[in-house]
Tab-separated table of C-alpha atoms and ligand atoms in Angstrom:
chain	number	residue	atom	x	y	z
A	335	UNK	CA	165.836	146.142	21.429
A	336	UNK	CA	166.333	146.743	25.019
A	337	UNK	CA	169.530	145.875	26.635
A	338	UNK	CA	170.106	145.087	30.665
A	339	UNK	CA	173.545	144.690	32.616
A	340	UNK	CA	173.499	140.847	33.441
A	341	UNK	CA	173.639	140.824	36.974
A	342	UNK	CA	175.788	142.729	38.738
A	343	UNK	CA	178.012	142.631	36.183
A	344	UNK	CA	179.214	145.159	33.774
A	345	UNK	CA	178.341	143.101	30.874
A	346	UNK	CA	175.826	144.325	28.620
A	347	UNK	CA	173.035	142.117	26.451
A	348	UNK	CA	170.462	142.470	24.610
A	349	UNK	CA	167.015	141.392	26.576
A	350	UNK	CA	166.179	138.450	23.992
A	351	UNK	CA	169.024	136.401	23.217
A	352	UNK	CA	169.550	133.509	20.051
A	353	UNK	CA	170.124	130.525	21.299
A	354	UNK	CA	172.292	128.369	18.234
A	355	UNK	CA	171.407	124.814	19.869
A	356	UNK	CA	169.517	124.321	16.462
A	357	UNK	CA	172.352	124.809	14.240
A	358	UNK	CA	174.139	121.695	12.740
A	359	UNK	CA	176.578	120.877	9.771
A	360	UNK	CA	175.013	117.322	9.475
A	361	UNK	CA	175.155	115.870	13.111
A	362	UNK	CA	171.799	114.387	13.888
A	363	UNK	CA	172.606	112.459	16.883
A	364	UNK	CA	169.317	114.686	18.189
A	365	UNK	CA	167.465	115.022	14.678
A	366	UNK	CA	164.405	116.308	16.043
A	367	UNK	CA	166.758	119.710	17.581
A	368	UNK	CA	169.269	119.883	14.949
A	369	UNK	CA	167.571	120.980	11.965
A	370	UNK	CA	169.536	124.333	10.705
A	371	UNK	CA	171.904	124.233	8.201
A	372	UNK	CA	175.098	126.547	7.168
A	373	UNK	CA	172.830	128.565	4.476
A	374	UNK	CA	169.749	128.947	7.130
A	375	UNK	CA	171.581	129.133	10.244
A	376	UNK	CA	173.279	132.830	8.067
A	377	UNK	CA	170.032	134.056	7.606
A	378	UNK	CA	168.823	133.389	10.805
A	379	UNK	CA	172.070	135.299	12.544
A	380	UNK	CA	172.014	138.097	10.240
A	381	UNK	CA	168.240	138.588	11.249
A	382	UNK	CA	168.910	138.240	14.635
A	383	UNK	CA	171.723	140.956	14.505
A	384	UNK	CA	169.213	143.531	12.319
A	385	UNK	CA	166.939	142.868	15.232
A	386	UNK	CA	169.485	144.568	17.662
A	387	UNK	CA	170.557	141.318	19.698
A	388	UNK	CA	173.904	140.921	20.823
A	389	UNK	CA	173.671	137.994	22.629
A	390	UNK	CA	174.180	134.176	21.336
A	391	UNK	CA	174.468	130.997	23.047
A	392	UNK	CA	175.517	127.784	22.329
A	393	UNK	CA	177.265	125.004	23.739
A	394	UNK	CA	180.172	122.034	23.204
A	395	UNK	CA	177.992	119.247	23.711
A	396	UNK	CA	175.425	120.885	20.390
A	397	UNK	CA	175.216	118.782	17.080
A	398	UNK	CA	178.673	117.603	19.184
A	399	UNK	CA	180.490	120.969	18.693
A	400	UNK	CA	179.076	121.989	15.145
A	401	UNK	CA	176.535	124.285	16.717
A	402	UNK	CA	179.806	126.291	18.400
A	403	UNK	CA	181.628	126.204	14.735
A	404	UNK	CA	178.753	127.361	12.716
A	405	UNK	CA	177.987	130.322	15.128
A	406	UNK	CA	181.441	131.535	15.307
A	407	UNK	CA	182.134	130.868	11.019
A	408	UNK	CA	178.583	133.233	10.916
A	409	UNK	CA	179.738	135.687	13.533
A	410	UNK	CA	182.959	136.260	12.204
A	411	UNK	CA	183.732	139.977	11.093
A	412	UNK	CA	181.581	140.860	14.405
A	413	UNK	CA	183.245	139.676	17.643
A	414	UNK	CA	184.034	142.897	18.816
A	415	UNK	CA	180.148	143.391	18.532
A	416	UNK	CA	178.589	140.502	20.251
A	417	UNK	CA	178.696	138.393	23.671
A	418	UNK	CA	179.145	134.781	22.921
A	419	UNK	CA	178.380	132.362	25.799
A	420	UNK	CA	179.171	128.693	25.517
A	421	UNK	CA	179.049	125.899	27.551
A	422	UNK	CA	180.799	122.705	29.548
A	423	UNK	CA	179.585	119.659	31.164
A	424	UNK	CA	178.071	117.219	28.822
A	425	UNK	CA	179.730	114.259	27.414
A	426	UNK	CA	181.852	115.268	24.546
A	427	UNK	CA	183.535	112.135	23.541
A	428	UNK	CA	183.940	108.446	24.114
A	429	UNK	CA	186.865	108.558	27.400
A	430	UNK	CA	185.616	108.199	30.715
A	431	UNK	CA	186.602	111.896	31.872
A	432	UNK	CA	184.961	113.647	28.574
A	433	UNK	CA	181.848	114.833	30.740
A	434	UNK	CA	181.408	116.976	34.026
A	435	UNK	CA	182.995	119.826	35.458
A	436	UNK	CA	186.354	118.580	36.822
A	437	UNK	CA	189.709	120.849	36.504
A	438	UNK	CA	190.961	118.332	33.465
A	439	UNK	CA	187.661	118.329	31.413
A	440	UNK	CA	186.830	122.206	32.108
A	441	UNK	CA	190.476	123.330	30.937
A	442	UNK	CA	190.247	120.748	27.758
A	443	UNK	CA	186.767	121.870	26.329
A	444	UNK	CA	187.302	125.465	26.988
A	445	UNK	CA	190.201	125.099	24.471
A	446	UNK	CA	187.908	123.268	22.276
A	447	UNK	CA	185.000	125.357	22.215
A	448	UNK	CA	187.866	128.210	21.738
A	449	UNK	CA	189.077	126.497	18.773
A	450	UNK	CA	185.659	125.697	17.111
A	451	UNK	CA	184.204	129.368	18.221
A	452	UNK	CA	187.442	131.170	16.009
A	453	UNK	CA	188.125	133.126	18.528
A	454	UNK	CA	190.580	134.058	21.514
A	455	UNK	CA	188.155	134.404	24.747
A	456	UNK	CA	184.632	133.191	25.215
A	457	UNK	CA	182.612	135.934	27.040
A	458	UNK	CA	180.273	133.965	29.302
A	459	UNK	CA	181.256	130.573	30.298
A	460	UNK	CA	178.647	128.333	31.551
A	461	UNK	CA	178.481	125.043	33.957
A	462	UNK	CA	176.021	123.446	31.462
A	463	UNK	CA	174.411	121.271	34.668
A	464	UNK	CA	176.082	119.908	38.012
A	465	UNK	CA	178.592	117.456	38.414
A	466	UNK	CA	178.081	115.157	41.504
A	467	UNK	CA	181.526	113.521	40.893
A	468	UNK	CA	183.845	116.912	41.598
A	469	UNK	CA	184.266	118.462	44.531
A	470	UNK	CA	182.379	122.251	43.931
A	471	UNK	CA	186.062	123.996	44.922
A	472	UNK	CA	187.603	122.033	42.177
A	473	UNK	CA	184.788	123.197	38.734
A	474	UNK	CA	184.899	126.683	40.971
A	475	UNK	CA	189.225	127.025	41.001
A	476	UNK	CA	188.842	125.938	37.128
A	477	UNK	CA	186.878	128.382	35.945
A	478	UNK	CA	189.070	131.182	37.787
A	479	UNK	CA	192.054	130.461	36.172
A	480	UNK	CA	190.556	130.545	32.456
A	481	UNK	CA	189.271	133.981	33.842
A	482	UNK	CA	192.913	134.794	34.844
A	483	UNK	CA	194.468	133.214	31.648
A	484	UNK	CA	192.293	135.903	29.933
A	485	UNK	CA	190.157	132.509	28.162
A	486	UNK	CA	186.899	133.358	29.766
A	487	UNK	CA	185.640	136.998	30.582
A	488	UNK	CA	182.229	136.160	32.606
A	489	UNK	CA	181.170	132.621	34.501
A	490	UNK	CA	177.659	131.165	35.368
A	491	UNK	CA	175.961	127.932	36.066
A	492	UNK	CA	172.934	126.389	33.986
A	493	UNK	CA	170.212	123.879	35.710
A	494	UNK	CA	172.150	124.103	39.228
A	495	UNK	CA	169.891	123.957	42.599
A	496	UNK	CA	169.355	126.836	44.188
A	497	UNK	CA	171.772	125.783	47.239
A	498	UNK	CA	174.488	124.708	45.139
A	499	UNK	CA	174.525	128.115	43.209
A	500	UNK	CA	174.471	130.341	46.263
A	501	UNK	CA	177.389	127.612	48.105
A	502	UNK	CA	179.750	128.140	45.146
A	503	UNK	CA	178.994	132.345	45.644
A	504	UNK	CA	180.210	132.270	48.897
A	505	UNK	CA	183.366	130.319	47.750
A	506	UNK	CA	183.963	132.401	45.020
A	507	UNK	CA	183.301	135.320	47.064
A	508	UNK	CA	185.780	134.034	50.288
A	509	UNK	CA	188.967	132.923	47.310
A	510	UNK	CA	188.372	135.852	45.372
A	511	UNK	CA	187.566	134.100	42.395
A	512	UNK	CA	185.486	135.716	39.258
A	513	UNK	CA	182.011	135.079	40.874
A	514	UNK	CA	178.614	133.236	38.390
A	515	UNK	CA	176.806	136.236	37.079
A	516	UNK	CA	173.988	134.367	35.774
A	517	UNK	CA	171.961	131.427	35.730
A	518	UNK	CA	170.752	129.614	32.719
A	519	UNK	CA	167.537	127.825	33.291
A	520	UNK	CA	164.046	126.986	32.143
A	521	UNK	CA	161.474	129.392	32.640
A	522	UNK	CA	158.431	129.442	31.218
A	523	UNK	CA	154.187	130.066	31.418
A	524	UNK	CA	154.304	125.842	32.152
A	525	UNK	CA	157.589	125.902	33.666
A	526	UNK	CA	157.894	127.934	36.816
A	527	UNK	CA	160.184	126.186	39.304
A	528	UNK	CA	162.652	128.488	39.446
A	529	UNK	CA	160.055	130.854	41.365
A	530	UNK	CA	160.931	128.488	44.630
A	531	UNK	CA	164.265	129.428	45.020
A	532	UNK	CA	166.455	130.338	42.236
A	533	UNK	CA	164.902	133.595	40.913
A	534	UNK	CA	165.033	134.686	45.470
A	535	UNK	CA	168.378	133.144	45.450
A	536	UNK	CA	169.700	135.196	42.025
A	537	UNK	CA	167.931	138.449	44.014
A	538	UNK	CA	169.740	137.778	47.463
A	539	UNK	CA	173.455	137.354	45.196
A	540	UNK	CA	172.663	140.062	43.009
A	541	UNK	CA	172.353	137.605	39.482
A	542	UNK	CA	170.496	138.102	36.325
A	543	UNK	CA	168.544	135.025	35.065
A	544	UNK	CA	169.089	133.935	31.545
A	545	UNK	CA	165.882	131.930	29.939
A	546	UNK	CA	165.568	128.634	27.703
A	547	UNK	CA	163.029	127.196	26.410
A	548	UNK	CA	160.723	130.051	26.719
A	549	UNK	CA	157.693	128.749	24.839
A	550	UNK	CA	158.534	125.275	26.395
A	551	UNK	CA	160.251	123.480	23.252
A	552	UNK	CA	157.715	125.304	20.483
A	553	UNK	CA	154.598	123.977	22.889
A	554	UNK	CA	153.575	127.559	23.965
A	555	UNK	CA	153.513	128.653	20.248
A	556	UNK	CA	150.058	127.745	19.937
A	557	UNK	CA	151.078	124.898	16.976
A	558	UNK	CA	150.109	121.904	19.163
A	559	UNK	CA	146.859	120.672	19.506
A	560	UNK	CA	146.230	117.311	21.651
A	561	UNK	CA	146.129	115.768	17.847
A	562	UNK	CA	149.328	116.735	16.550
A	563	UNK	CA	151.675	116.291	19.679
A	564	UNK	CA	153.171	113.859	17.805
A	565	UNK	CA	153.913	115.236	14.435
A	566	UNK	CA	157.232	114.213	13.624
A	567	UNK	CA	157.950	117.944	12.029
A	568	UNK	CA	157.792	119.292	15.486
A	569	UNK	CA	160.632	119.281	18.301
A	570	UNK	CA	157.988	117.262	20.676
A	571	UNK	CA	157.576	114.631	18.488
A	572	UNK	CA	161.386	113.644	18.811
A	573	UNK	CA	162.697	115.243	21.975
A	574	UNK	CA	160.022	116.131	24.564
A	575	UNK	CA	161.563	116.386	28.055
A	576	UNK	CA	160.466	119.075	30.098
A	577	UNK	CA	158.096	117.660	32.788
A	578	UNK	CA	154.682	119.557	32.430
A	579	UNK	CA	151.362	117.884	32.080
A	580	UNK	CA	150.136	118.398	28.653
A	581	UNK	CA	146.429	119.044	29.250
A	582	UNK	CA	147.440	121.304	31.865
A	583	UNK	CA	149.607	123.329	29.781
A	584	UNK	CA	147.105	123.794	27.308
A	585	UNK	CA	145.185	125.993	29.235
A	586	UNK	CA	148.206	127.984	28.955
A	587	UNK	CA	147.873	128.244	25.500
A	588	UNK	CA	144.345	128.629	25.794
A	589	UNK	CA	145.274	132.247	27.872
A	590	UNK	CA	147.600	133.421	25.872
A	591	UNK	CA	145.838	132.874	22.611
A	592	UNK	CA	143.249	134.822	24.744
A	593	UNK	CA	145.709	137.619	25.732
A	594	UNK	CA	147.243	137.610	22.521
A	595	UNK	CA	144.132	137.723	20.092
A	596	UNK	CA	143.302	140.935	22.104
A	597	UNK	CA	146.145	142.309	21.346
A	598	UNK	CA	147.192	141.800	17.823
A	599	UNK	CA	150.100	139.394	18.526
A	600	UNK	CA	151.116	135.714	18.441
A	601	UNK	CA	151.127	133.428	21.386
A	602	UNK	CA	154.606	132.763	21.312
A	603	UNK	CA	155.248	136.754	21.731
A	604	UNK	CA	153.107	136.825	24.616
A	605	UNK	CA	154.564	133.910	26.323
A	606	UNK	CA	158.438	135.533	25.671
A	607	UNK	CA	156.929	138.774	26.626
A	608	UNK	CA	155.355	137.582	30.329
A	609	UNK	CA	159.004	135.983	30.872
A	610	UNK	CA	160.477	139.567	29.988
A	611	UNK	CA	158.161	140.976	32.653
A	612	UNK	CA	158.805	138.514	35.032
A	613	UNK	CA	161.780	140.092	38.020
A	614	UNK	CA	165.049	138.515	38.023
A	615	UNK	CA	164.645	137.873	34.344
A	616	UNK	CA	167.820	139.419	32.506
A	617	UNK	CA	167.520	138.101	28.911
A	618	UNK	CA	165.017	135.299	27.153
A	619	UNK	CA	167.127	133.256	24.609
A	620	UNK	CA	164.704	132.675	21.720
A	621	UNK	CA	165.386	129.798	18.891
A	622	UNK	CA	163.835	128.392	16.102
A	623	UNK	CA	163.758	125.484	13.191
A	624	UNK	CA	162.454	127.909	10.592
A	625	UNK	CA	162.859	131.996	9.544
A	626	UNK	CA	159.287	132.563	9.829
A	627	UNK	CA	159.255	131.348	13.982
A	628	UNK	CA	162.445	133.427	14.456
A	629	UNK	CA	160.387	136.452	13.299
A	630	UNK	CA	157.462	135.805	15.359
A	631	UNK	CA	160.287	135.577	18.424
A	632	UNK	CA	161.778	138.546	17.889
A	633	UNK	CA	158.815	140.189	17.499
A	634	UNK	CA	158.257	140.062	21.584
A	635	UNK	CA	161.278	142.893	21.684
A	636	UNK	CA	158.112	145.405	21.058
A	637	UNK	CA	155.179	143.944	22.945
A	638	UNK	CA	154.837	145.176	26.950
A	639	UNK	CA	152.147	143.382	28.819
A	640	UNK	CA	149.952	145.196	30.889
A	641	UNK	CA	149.120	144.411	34.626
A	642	UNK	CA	146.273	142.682	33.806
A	643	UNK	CA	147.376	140.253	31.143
A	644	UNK	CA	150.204	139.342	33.237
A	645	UNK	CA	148.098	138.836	36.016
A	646	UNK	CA	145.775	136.593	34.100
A	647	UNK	CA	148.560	134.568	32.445
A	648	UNK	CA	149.804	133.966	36.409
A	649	UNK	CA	146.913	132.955	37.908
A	650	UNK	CA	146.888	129.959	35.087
A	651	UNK	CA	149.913	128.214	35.880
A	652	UNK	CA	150.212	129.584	39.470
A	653	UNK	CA	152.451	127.138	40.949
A	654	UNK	CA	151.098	126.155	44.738
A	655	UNK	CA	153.840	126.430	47.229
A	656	UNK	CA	155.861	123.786	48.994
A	657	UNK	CA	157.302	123.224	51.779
A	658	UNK	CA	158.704	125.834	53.245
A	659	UNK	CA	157.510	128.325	51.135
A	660	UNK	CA	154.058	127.495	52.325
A	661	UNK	CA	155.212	128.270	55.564
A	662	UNK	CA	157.225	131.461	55.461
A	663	UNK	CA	154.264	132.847	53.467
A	664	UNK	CA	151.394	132.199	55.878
A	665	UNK	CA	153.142	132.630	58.994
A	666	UNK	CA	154.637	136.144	57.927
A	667	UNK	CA	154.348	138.065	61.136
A	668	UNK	CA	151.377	140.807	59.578
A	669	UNK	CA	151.991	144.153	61.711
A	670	UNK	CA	155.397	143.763	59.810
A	671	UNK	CA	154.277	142.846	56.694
A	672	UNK	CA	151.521	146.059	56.560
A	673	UNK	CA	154.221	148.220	57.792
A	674	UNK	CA	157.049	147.485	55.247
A	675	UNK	CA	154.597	147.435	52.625
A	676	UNK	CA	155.636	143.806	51.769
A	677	UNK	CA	159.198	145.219	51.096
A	678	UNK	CA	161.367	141.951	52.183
A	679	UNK	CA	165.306	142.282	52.396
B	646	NAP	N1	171.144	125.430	29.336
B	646	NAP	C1	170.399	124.447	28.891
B	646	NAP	O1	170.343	123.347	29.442
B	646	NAP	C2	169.569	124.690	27.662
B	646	NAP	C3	168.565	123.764	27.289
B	646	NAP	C4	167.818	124.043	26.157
B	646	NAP	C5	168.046	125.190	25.431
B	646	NAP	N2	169.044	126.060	25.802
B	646	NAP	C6	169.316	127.295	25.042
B	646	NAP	O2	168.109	128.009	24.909
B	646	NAP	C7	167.850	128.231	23.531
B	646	NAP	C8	166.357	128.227	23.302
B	646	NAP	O3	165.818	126.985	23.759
B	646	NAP	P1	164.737	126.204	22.896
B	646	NAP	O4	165.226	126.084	21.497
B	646	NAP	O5	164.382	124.964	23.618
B	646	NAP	O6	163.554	127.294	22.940
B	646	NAP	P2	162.002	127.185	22.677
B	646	NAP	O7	161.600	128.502	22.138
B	646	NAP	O8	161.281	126.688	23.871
B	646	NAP	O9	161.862	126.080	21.519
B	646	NAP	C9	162.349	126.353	20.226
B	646	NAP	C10	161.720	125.394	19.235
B	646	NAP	O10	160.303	125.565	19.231
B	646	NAP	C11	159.831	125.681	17.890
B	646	NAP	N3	159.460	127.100	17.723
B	646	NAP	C12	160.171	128.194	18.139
B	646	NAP	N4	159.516	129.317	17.868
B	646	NAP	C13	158.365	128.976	17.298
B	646	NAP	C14	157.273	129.728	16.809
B	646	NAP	N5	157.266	131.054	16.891
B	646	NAP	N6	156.224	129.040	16.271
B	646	NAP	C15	156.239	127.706	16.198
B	646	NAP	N7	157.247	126.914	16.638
B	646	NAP	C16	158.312	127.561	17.203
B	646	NAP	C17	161.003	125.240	17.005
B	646	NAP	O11	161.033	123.803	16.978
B	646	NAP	P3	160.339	122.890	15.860
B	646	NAP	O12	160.026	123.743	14.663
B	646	NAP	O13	161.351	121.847	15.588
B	646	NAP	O14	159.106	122.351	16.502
B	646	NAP	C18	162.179	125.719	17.827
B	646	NAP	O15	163.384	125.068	17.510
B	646	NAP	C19	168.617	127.116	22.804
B	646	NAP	O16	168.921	127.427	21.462
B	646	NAP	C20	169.846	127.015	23.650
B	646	NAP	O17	170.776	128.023	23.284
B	646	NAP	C21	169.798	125.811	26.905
């Protein structure tokens, strides 16, 4: 296992990460997700652990909190050992001001998650999405003080725009607060909008992107054929909401069974591996419904792709550029551009 500073930051993780969203003590408010019980969900975090990963994530609003309770009942004994990262900003409960990212609902499910995790400090704390209803200054003054109350050791943000990230930097950065040092979002061979302006933004602040749904919800596996997309065994069949066009993306899988036949490993550990490749990319949190998938996930902790295989898993998802990326790019002043060797600052 390889292991990478996240950001700037001197905290240390493993470069694939578990995610625990799976895990559930009998919640299935999202039955096609939460599908791992107490007796699987041990096996699968003692795997993960022989595998070398340190890293687990989770999150309040999971199997509504059972995900956070499982993982820190399983990870007991070993706290000193691993990074836990949880997460606010879903609905938790019933009252108006259970959801978002305001001071009351921050400070109330960080104790929570602290009280269902077993332990004294969560290690990364994460926005789970924006809240349009708080001022930014507000979420951003929150999250300092559970850093300063010694609750919280690290902060990021997870599916925040690119501007909003970099305008809460700059306040953090001006109050002296304890500045994001990640961002959590989806990046994958049929999901690449984060190329636009997050993965540049994370670059210009100096963050390390943390990956979900890496093989796009099981879809970049290689299970799905156009036949089967609704096979009620599968996650797509039940929860199926990231955006892509599904005869697009299986051209995708077409490549990287390509890629992957010629090299002796499974789709899914090519698609993790091209995110590993990819710059900006800190850690890929892998997670799974079944022992045998988690195996074939952490399997992509051995497999390097070479130029070429990442080059021809690119060029079949390529996303075309918009506006003003389109712009920037084809009006680059060239003498410049041949000069610094397309070094850009
Ligand atoms: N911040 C956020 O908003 C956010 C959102 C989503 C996830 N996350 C985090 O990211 C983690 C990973 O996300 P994800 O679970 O969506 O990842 P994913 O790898 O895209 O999808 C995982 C699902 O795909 C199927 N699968 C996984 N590996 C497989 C394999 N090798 N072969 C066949 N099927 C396979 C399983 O579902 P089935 O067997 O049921 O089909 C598994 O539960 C989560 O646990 C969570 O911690 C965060």
């Amino acid at each position: 296992m390889q292991f990478v500073r996240l950001g700037e930051s001197g905290l240390i993780i493993s470069r694939l990460g578990f995610g625990a969203m799976t895990f559930t003590a009998g919640d299935a408010t999202l039955a096609s997700i939460y599908k791992v019980d107490e007796a699987l969900a041990d096996r699968m975090v003692s795997r993960t652990l022989e595998a070398g990963v340190n890293f687990f994530d989770t999150a309040d609003a999971y199997a509504n909190g059972q995900s956070e309770e499982l993982l820190g009942r399983l990870l007991k004994g070993r706290r000193e050992a691993v990074v836990i990262a949880t997460k606010v900003g879903f609905r938790t409960g019933p009252a108006l001001g259970q959801a978002g990212l305001s001071r009351r609902h921050i400070l109330w499910s960080a104790e929570q998650s602290l009280r269902r995790l077993g332990t004294d400090r969560i290690d990364l704390y994460l926005c789970h999405k924006e809240d349009p209803f708080t001022p930014l200054e507000e979420t951003l003054a929150a999250l300092d003080e559970l850093v300063r109350a010694g609750k919280v050791r690290y902060v990021g943000f997870s599916n925040w725009s690119a501007w909003k990230a970099a305008a809460a930097l700059e306040i953090q950065k001006a109050r002296g607060y304890a500045p994001f040092v990640t961002g959590q979002m989806h990046y994958s061979l049929v999901g690449r909008d984060v190329e636009r302006d997050v993965l540049p933004m994370m670059r210009r602040y100096g963050l390390g992107l943390t990956v979900w749904s890496p093989l796009a919800s099981g879809f970049l596996s290689g299970k799905y054929r156009p036949e089967n997309l609704g096979d009620p065994a599968n996650r797509l069949a039940g929860f199926d909401i990231l955006p892509f066009d599904k005869a697009w993306g299986f051209q995708a899988v077409d490549r990287l069974r390509e890629i992957a036949g010629a090299r002796g490993c499974s789709p899914a550990q090519a698609a993790v591996a091209w995110l590993l490749a990819r710059a900006g990319v800190a850690c890929v949190l892998v997670g799974a419904s079944k022992l045998p998938q988690l195996e074939d996930n952490l399997g992509a902790a051995d497999i390097v792709l070479g130029a070429a295989e990442i080059a021809r898993l690119d060029e079949v998802t390529e996303p075309a550029a918009v506006y003003p990326n389109w712009f920037i790019q084809r009006l680059i002043d060239e003498p410049q551009r041949v000069a610094l060797s397309g070094q850009v600052s």
